[in-house]
Amino acid sequence: MKLIQRLGINTLFFSKKDKRLAASIKVMMGSRPFNIALYKLALTPSGIAEETMKGFKISNERLEFLGDAILGAVIAEYLFQKYPYRDEGFLTETRSKLVNRESLNSTGIKIGLKNVLNLEIGDRNFIGNKSLYGDVLEAFLGAIYLDKGYHFTKKFILKRILLHFDLEGMIATVTNYKSKIIEWSQKENKSIEYKVLHVHGNQRFKEFIVALEIDGEETSQGKGSTKKKAEQEASKNACDLLKITQ
Amino acid sequence: MKLIQRLGINTLFFSKKDKRLAASIKVMMGSRPFNIALYKLALTPSGIAEETMKGFKISNERLEFLGDAILGAVIAEYLFQKYPYRDEGFLTETRSKLVNRESLNSTGIKIGLKNVLNLEIGDRNFIGNKSLYGDVLEAFLGAIYLDKGYHFTKKFILKRILLHFDLEGMIATVTNYKSKIIEWSQKENKSIEYKVLHVHGNQRFKEFIVALEIDGEETSQGKGSTKKKAEQEASKNACDLLKITQ
């Protein structure tokens, strides 16, 4: 089977449309796809998926789940290696900034998914589905993983996806939750106060627990190895709770 | 370097303690560790980590971040292959049920991390750190990944970790958020009501948006392809918001 795929014999049995699709995927991926059915599935957003019996829809959502996990692992290793002196909080936050709907969407368009998608399903209307290309990109990564394995997918992500992400720019925009809360409180005319509730530990290892009070009522808590970190976490929790986004 | 590692020549330079550690890791992992320093780092919980200059602590937390991502990817593929007819909602929920602190903790103890940890850092007191073994397990997976690569780690997870998870049992306990909310409302003496706000779409593809009102006030919303799913999501969001856990 491997030999047949390597010699490209399987493409002899592709339909004309599939051959065209395989060719454009090759341009995008840098390598000929083996199992074209996987890529076709990845290019099937749930909005246009056919419903089979028992209400089960064959769409790219399952592949998206897989691709999302693989992307997460590859980015985790990349950041781990790239920033040897940053702690896991930084790594986690940077990853979630990198792998968000918006950046995946624009990257999907940049690497040419729009054209491939047009080729496969025509120029249908997808108004309302804002994360179409990001979803398709993740599903596409899932398809590559199943078709070509982990190492190929990792190389593909590192060489063709990551360069579209503005890593340094994203890291520079550190979210300062405390200043968000202060801004919000001034706009909403509320008083805020941070109170240290506990300090655990010894000289070597400390843990602060801080409560954030809004108008005298405790809204959230946070903990961290410094007072500043604990305040940040409490502020972040309050932002989540109160749905403060900007 | 590879040859030296394969012949085990590098172990000649291990200290006596390291040799003992390498031997017990071999029992657990089924293969000799190459880079013992990685495993030693994985066995360094942040509570006992030495602080180096500039307040940077060398602990297993970074490895934990990496191991968590690798574990997520492997479990994602496993579930994807095992349940070809389940949708991504099921896959996502099953994974988060599998990979929780509790199950990782007990698995960490079962595969023998307690003994290895005792060997490395002695019988120190870790009261208060409830997720110690789960954290160490994830860090350990990160170390295996860096030491042995993706395929070895995947095999290790599938053969030595997954069998400790009660997969079928976890799937059977589907969390019914709506019944949770109803139970809570009876206990707290509140009235609840589900209201369909919108129905988008056509005959083939529908989307319901449902609001959950508690005592006449809208608390949360949910959407889904059926009214039932939308109600579940609204209930889940309300549970998160109101911190209803049992």
Coordinates of C-alpha atoms in Angstrom, one line a residue:
Chain A
M1 CA 0.0 0.0 0.0
K2 CA 2.8 2.4 1.0
L3 CA 4.7 1.6 -2.2
I4 CA 1.6 2.2 -4.3
Q5 CA 1.1 5.6 -2.6
R6 CA 4.7 6.5 -2.9
L7 CA 4.8 5.8 -6.6
G8 CA 1.6 7.8 -6.9
I9 CA -0.2 4.9 -8.6
N10 CA -3.3 5.5 -6.4
T11 CA -3.8 8.9 -8.2
L12 CA -4.4 7.0 -11.4
F13 CA -7.9 6.1 -10.1
F14 CA -8.7 9.6 -9.0
S15 CA -11.6 11.4 -10.8
K16 CA -10.7 14.5 -12.8
K17 CA -12.0 16.7 -10.0
D18 CA -10.0 14.8 -7.4
K19 CA -6.9 15.1 -9.4
R20 CA -7.3 18.9 -9.5
L21 CA -8.0 18.9 -5.8
A22 CA -4.9 16.7 -5.0
A23 CA -2.8 19.0 -7.1
S24 CA -3.8 22.2 -5.3
I25 CA -3.4 20.4 -1.9
K26 CA 0.1 19.5 -3.0
V27 CA 0.9 23.1 -3.7
M28 CA -0.4 24.1 -0.2
M29 CA 1.1 21.2 1.7
G30 CA 4.4 20.6 -0.2
S31 CA 3.6 16.9 -0.6
R32 CA 1.1 14.8 -2.5
P33 CA -1.9 13.7 -0.5
F34 CA -2.3 9.9 -0.1
N35 CA -5.8 9.5 1.1
I36 CA -7.8 12.2 -0.7
A37 CA -11.0 11.2 1.1
L38 CA -9.6 12.6 4.4
Y39 CA -9.0 16.0 2.8
K40 CA -12.4 16.1 1.2
L41 CA -13.9 15.4 4.6
A42 CA -11.9 18.3 6.1
L43 CA -13.3 20.5 3.4
T44 CA -16.9 19.8 4.4
P45 CA -18.1 22.4 6.9
S46 CA -21.1 21.2 8.9
G47 CA -23.4 23.8 7.2
I48 CA -23.3 21.9 3.9
A49 CA -22.8 18.4 5.3
E50 CA -25.2 15.7 4.0
E51 CA -27.3 14.1 6.7
T52 CA -27.1 10.3 6.7
M53 CA -29.5 8.0 8.4
K54 CA -30.2 8.5 12.1
G55 CA -29.4 12.2 11.9
F56 CA -25.7 11.6 11.8
K57 CA -24.0 14.3 9.8
I58 CA -20.8 13.7 8.0
S59 CA -18.8 16.9 8.4
N60 CA -15.4 18.1 9.3
E61 CA -16.1 18.7 12.9
R62 CA -14.6 15.5 14.2
L63 CA -11.4 16.2 12.2
E64 CA -11.4 19.7 13.6
F65 CA -11.4 18.2 17.2
L66 CA -8.4 16.1 16.2
G67 CA -6.5 18.8 14.4
D68 CA -7.0 21.2 17.3
A69 CA -5.4 18.7 19.7
I70 CA -2.4 18.1 17.4
L71 CA -1.9 21.9 16.8
G72 CA -2.0 22.4 20.6
A73 CA 0.7 19.8 21.1
V74 CA 3.0 21.1 18.4
I75 CA 2.6 24.7 19.5
A76 CA 3.2 23.6 23.1
E77 CA 6.6 22.0 22.2
Y78 CA 7.5 25.0 20.0
L79 CA 7.0 27.5 22.8
F80 CA 8.6 25.1 25.4
Q81 CA 11.8 25.0 23.3
K82 CA 11.7 28.6 22.3
Y83 CA 11.3 30.1 25.7
P84 CA 13.4 28.0 28.1
Y85 CA 13.3 30.7 30.9
R86 CA 9.5 31.4 30.9
D87 CA 7.2 29.8 33.3
E88 CA 4.2 27.6 32.4
G89 CA 1.7 30.5 32.9
F90 CA 3.4 32.4 30.1
L91 CA 3.5 29.4 27.9
T92 CA -0.2 28.6 28.4
E93 CA -1.3 32.2 27.8
T94 CA 0.9 32.6 24.7
R95 CA -0.5 29.5 23.2
S96 CA -4.1 30.5 23.8
K97 CA -3.3 33.9 22.2
L98 CA -1.7 32.2 19.2
V99 CA -4.3 29.6 18.6
N100 CA -7.5 31.7 18.6
R101 CA -10.2 31.8 16.0
E102 CA -9.1 35.1 14.5
S103 CA -5.5 34.1 13.8
L104 CA -6.5 30.7 12.6
N105 CA -9.0 32.2 10.2
S106 CA -6.6 34.6 8.6
T107 CA -3.9 32.0 8.4
G108 CA -6.4 29.6 6.7
I109 CA -7.0 32.2 4.1
K110 CA -3.3 33.0 3.7
I111 CA -2.2 29.5 3.1
G112 CA -4.9 29.2 0.3
L113 CA -7.7 27.3 1.9
K114 CA -10.2 29.7 0.4
N115 CA -9.2 28.5 -3.1
V116 CA -9.1 24.9 -2.3
L117 CA -12.5 25.2 -0.6
N118 CA -14.0 26.9 -3.6
L119 CA -12.6 24.1 -5.8
E120 CA -14.2 21.5 -3.6
I121 CA -17.6 22.9 -2.7
G122 CA -18.0 25.8 -5.1
D123 CA -18.6 29.3 -4.2
R124 CA -21.4 28.8 -1.7
N125 CA -22.5 31.4 0.7
F126 CA -21.1 31.1 4.2
I127 CA -22.2 34.3 5.6
G128 CA -22.6 34.0 9.4
N129 CA -20.0 31.4 9.8
K130 CA -17.2 33.7 10.9
S131 CA -14.7 31.0 11.8
L132 CA -15.1 29.0 8.6
Y133 CA -11.5 29.0 7.5
G134 CA -10.1 28.6 11.0
D135 CA -12.3 25.5 11.4
V136 CA -11.3 24.2 8.0
L137 CA -7.7 24.8 8.8
E138 CA -7.9 22.7 12.0
A139 CA -9.8 19.9 10.2
F140 CA -7.2 20.0 7.5
L141 CA -4.5 19.5 10.1
G142 CA -6.4 16.5 11.5
A143 CA -6.6 15.1 7.9
I144 CA -2.8 15.6 7.4
Y145 CA -2.1 13.9 10.7
L146 CA -4.1 10.9 9.8
D147 CA -2.7 10.8 6.3
K148 CA 0.9 11.6 6.9
G149 CA 1.6 11.1 10.6
Y150 CA 2.8 13.3 13.5
H151 CA 6.2 14.3 12.2
F152 CA 4.9 15.5 8.8
T153 CA 2.1 17.5 10.5
K154 CA 4.6 19.0 13.0
K155 CA 6.9 20.1 10.1
F156 CA 3.9 21.5 8.2
I157 CA 2.7 23.5 11.2
L158 CA 6.2 24.9 12.0
K159 CA 7.1 25.7 8.4
R160 CA 3.8 26.8 6.9
I161 CA 1.5 27.9 9.7
L162 CA 3.6 29.5 12.4
L163 CA 5.2 32.1 10.1
H164 CA 1.8 33.7 9.6
F165 CA 1.3 34.2 13.4
D166 CA 2.7 37.4 14.8
L167 CA 4.2 35.8 17.8
E168 CA 6.3 38.7 19.2
G169 CA 3.5 41.1 18.6
M170 CA 1.1 38.9 20.5
I171 CA 3.4 38.5 23.4
A172 CA 4.0 42.2 23.6
T173 CA 0.3 42.8 24.2
V174 CA 0.3 41.3 27.6
T175 CA -3.1 41.5 29.0
N176 CA -3.1 43.5 32.2
Y177 CA -6.2 42.4 33.9
K178 CA -5.7 44.7 36.9
S179 CA -5.7 47.8 34.8
K180 CA -8.8 46.5 33.0
I181 CA -10.6 46.2 36.2
I182 CA -9.5 49.7 37.3
E183 CA -10.7 51.2 34.0
W184 CA -14.0 49.3 34.3
S185 CA -14.5 50.5 37.9
Q186 CA -14.0 54.1 36.9
K187 CA -16.4 53.9 34.1
E188 CA -19.0 52.1 36.2
N189 CA -18.3 54.3 39.2
K190 CA -17.5 51.4 41.6
S191 CA -14.9 51.2 44.3
I192 CA -12.4 48.4 44.2
E193 CA -10.0 47.1 46.8
Y194 CA -7.5 44.2 46.8
K195 CA -7.1 42.4 50.2
V196 CA -4.5 39.9 51.1
L197 CA -6.3 37.1 52.8
H198 CA -3.5 34.6 53.4
V199 CA 0.2 34.1 53.0
H200 CA 1.2 30.5 53.0
G201 CA 4.6 28.9 53.0
N202 CA 8.1 29.6 54.2
Q203 CA 11.0 31.7 53.1
R204 CA 11.7 29.7 50.1
F205 CA 8.2 29.2 48.8
K206 CA 5.3 31.6 49.3
E207 CA 1.7 31.7 48.2
F208 CA -0.5 34.8 48.4
I209 CA -4.2 34.6 48.3
V210 CA -5.8 37.9 47.4
A211 CA -9.5 38.9 47.3
L212 CA -10.9 41.6 45.0
E213 CA -13.7 43.5 46.6
I214 CA -16.0 45.6 44.4
D215 CA -18.2 48.0 46.3
G216 CA -17.2 46.2 49.5
E217 CA -18.3 42.8 48.3
E218 CA -15.8 40.1 47.5
T219 CA -16.1 39.3 43.8
S220 CA -13.2 37.0 43.2
Q221 CA -10.0 35.6 44.5
G222 CA -6.6 34.8 43.1
K223 CA -3.4 33.2 44.2
G224 CA 0.2 33.4 43.2
S225 CA 3.8 33.3 44.4
T226 CA 3.8 37.1 44.6
K227 CA 1.2 39.6 45.6
K228 CA 1.2 41.1 42.1
K229 CA 0.5 37.7 40.5
A230 CA -2.3 37.0 42.9
E231 CA -3.9 40.4 42.2
Q232 CA -3.6 39.7 38.4
E233 CA -5.3 36.3 38.8
A234 CA -8.1 37.8 41.0
S235 CA -8.6 40.5 38.4
K236 CA -8.7 38.0 35.6
N237 CA -11.3 36.0 37.4
A238 CA -13.4 39.1 38.0
C239 CA -13.1 40.0 34.3
D240 CA -14.4 36.5 33.4
L241 CA -17.2 36.7 35.9
L242 CA -18.3 40.2 34.9
K243 CA -17.7 39.6 31.2
I244 CA -15.4 42.5 30.9
T245 CA -13.7 42.0 27.5
Q246 CA -12.0 45.2 26.5
Chain B
M1 CA 25.1 10.0 20.5
K2 CA 22.3 7.7 19.6
L3 CA 24.6 4.7 19.5
I4 CA 26.1 5.6 22.9
Q5 CA 22.6 5.8 24.3
R6 CA 21.5 2.6 22.6
L7 CA 24.4 0.7 24.0
G8 CA 23.7 2.2 27.4
I9 CA 27.2 3.6 27.6
N10 CA 25.9 6.8 29.0
T11 CA 24.6 5.0 32.1
L12 CA 28.2 4.2 33.0
F13 CA 28.6 7.9 34.1
F14 CA 25.4 7.9 36.2
S15 CA 25.8 8.3 39.9
K16 CA 24.7 5.5 42.1
K17 CA 21.4 7.3 42.9
D18 CA 20.8 8.0 39.2
K19 CA 21.3 4.4 38.3
R20 CA 18.7 3.3 40.8
L21 CA 16.4 6.0 39.5
A22 CA 17.0 4.9 35.9
A23 CA 16.3 1.3 36.8
S24 CA 13.0 2.1 38.5
I25 CA 12.0 4.3 35.6
K26 CA 12.8 1.5 33.2
V27 CA 10.4 -0.8 35.1
M28 CA 7.6 1.8 34.9
M29 CA 8.3 2.8 31.3
G30 CA 9.4 -0.4 29.7
S31 CA 12.5 1.1 28.3
R32 CA 15.7 2.6 29.6
P33 CA 15.7 6.4 29.9
F34 CA 18.3 8.2 27.8
N35 CA 18.4 11.7 29.3
I36 CA 18.0 11.1 33.0
A37 CA 18.1 14.9 33.7
L38 CA 14.6 15.3 32.1
Y39 CA 13.1 12.7 34.3
K40 CA 14.7 14.2 37.4
L41 CA 13.2 17.6 36.4
A42 CA 9.8 15.9 36.0
L43 CA 10.1 14.6 39.5
T44 CA 10.6 18.1 41.0
P45 CA 7.3 19.6 42.1
S46 CA 7.3 23.4 42.4
G47 CA 7.0 23.2 46.2
I48 CA 10.5 21.8 46.6
A49 CA 12.1 23.5 43.6
E50 CA 15.3 25.5 44.2
E51 CA 15.1 29.1 43.3
T52 CA 17.8 30.3 41.0
M53 CA 18.8 33.8 40.4
K54 CA 16.2 36.4 39.4
G55 CA 13.4 34.4 41.1
F56 CA 13.3 31.8 38.4
K57 CA 12.3 28.4 39.8
I58 CA 13.4 25.2 38.2
S59 CA 10.4 22.9 38.6
N60 CA 8.4 20.4 36.7
E61 CA 5.7 22.9 35.7
R62 CA 7.0 23.6 32.2
L63 CA 7.2 19.9 31.5
E64 CA 3.7 19.6 32.9
F65 CA 2.4 22.0 30.3
L66 CA 4.1 20.1 27.5
G67 CA 3.0 16.7 28.8
D68 CA -0.6 17.9 29.1
A69 CA -0.6 18.9 25.5
I70 CA 0.8 15.6 24.3
L71 CA -1.6 13.6 26.4
G72 CA -4.5 15.7 25.0
A73 CA -3.4 14.9 21.4
V74 CA -3.0 11.2 22.0
I75 CA -6.3 10.9 23.8
A76 CA -8.0 12.9 21.0
E77 CA -6.7 10.5 18.4
Y78 CA -7.7 7.5 20.5
L79 CA -11.2 8.7 20.9
F80 CA -11.5 9.8 17.3
Q81 CA -10.5 6.3 16.1
K82 CA -12.5 4.4 18.8
Y83 CA -15.9 6.2 18.3
P84 CA -16.2 6.8 14.5
Y85 CA -19.9 7.6 14.8
R86 CA -19.9 10.1 17.7
D87 CA -19.8 13.8 17.1
E88 CA -17.1 16.2 18.3
G89 CA -19.2 17.3 21.3
F90 CA -19.1 13.8 22.6
L91 CA -15.3 13.5 21.9
T92 CA -14.5 16.8 23.7
E93 CA -16.6 16.0 26.7
T94 CA -15.2 12.4 27.0
R95 CA -11.7 13.7 26.8
S96 CA -12.2 16.3 29.5
K97 CA -13.8 13.6 31.7
L98 CA -10.8 11.3 31.1
V99 CA -8.1 13.8 31.6
N100 CA -9.1 15.3 34.9
R101 CA -7.0 15.8 38.0
E102 CA -8.6 13.0 39.9
S103 CA -8.1 10.3 37.3
L104 CA -4.5 11.5 36.6
N105 CA -3.7 11.5 40.2
S106 CA -4.9 7.9 40.9
T107 CA -3.2 6.7 37.6
G108 CA 0.0 8.4 38.7
I109 CA 0.0 6.4 41.9
K110 CA -1.0 3.2 40.2
I111 CA 1.8 3.2 37.7
G112 CA 4.3 3.7 40.5
L113 CA 5.1 7.4 40.5
K114 CA 4.8 7.5 44.3
N115 CA 7.8 5.1 44.7
V116 CA 9.9 6.8 42.1
L117 CA 9.2 10.2 43.6
N118 CA 10.1 8.9 47.1
L119 CA 13.4 7.6 45.6
E120 CA 14.2 10.9 44.1
I121 CA 13.1 13.5 46.7
G122 CA 12.6 11.4 49.8
D123 CA 9.5 11.1 51.8
R124 CA 8.7 14.8 52.1
N125 CA 5.5 16.2 53.2
F126 CA 3.2 17.2 50.4
I127 CA 0.0 17.8 52.4
G128 CA -2.1 20.3 50.6
N129 CA -1.0 19.5 47.2
K130 CA -3.9 17.3 46.2
S131 CA -2.9 16.9 42.6
L132 CA 0.7 16.1 43.1
Y133 CA 0.8 12.7 41.3
G134 CA -1.3 13.9 38.5
D135 CA 1.0 16.9 37.9
V136 CA 4.1 14.7 38.1
L137 CA 2.5 12.2 35.7
E138 CA 1.9 15.0 33.1
A139 CA 5.5 16.3 33.6
F140 CA 6.7 12.7 33.3
L141 CA 4.9 12.4 29.9
G142 CA 6.6 15.7 28.8
A143 CA 10.0 14.2 29.8
I144 CA 9.3 11.0 27.9
Y145 CA 8.2 13.0 24.8
L146 CA 11.5 15.0 24.8
D147 CA 13.5 11.9 25.6
K148 CA 11.9 9.4 23.3
G149 CA 9.7 11.2 20.8
Y150 CA 6.0 11.2 19.9
H151 CA 5.6 7.6 18.9
F152 CA 7.1 6.1 22.1
T153 CA 5.0 8.5 24.2
K154 CA 1.9 7.6 22.4
K155 CA 2.5 3.9 22.8
F156 CA 3.3 4.5 26.5
I157 CA 0.0 6.4 27.0
L158 CA -2.1 3.8 25.1
K159 CA -0.5 0.8 26.8
R160 CA 0.2 1.9 30.3
I161 CA -2.0 4.9 31.1
L162 CA -5.3 4.4 29.3
L163 CA -6.0 1.0 30.9
H164 CA -6.2 2.6 34.3
F165 CA -9.0 4.9 33.1
D166 CA -12.5 3.7 33.4
L167 CA -13.6 4.9 30.0
E168 CA -17.0 3.1 29.7
G169 CA -17.9 4.1 33.2
M170 CA -17.1 7.7 32.6
I171 CA -19.1 7.8 29.4
A172 CA -22.1 6.3 31.2
T173 CA -22.2 9.1 33.7
V174 CA -23.3 11.7 31.2
T175 CA -23.6 15.0 33.0
N176 CA -27.1 16.2 32.8
Y177 CA -26.9 19.9 33.4
K178 CA -30.6 20.5 33.1
S179 CA -31.4 18.1 35.9
K180 CA -28.7 19.8 38.0
I181 CA -30.2 23.2 37.5
I182 CA -33.7 21.8 38.3
E183 CA -32.4 20.2 41.5
W184 CA -30.6 23.4 42.5
S185 CA -33.6 25.6 41.8
Q186 CA -35.8 23.4 44.1
K187 CA -33.2 23.5 46.9
E188 CA -32.8 27.3 46.5
N189 CA -36.5 27.9 46.0
K190 CA -36.1 29.6 42.7
S191 CA -38.3 29.4 39.6
I192 CA -36.7 28.5 36.3
E193 CA -37.9 28.7 32.7
Y194 CA -36.4 27.9 29.4
K195 CA -37.3 30.2 26.5
V196 CA -36.5 29.7 22.8
L197 CA -35.2 33.0 21.6
H198 CA -34.4 32.2 18.0
V199 CA -34.5 29.4 15.4
H200 CA -32.1 29.9 12.6
G201 CA -31.6 27.9 9.4
N202 CA -33.5 25.9 7.0
Q203 CA -35.0 22.3 6.9
R204 CA -31.6 20.7 6.6
F205 CA -29.7 22.7 9.2
K206 CA -31.3 24.3 12.3
E207 CA -29.9 26.2 15.2
F208 CA -31.9 26.9 18.4
I209 CA -31.0 29.7 20.8
V210 CA -32.4 29.2 24.2
A211 CA -32.3 31.4 27.3
L212 CA -32.6 30.2 30.8
E213 CA -34.4 32.5 33.1
I214 CA -34.0 32.2 36.9
D215 CA -36.7 34.1 38.9
G216 CA -37.6 35.9 35.7
E217 CA -34.1 37.1 35.0
E218 CA -32.1 35.8 32.0
T219 CA -29.1 34.0 33.5
S220 CA -27.5 32.3 30.5
Q221 CA -28.0 31.3 26.9
G222 CA -27.2 28.2 24.9
K223 CA -27.4 27.1 21.3
G224 CA -27.6 23.8 19.6
S225 CA -29.0 21.9 16.6
T226 CA -32.0 20.7 18.8
K227 CA -34.0 22.4 21.5
K228 CA -32.7 19.8 24.0
K229 CA -29.1 20.5 23.2
A230 CA -29.6 24.2 23.4
E231 CA -31.2 23.8 26.8
Q232 CA -28.3 21.6 28.0
E233 CA -25.8 24.2 26.9
A234 CA -27.8 27.0 28.6
S235 CA -27.9 24.9 31.8
K236 CA -24.2 24.1 31.6
N237 CA -23.4 27.8 31.3
A238 CA -25.6 28.6 34.3
C239 CA -23.9 25.9 36.3
D240 CA -20.5 27.4 35.5
L241 CA -21.8 30.9 36.3
L242 CA -23.5 30.0 39.6
K243 CA -20.7 27.6 40.5
I244 CA -23.1 24.7 40.9
T245 CA -20.9 21.6 41.1
Q246 CA -22.9 18.7 42.3

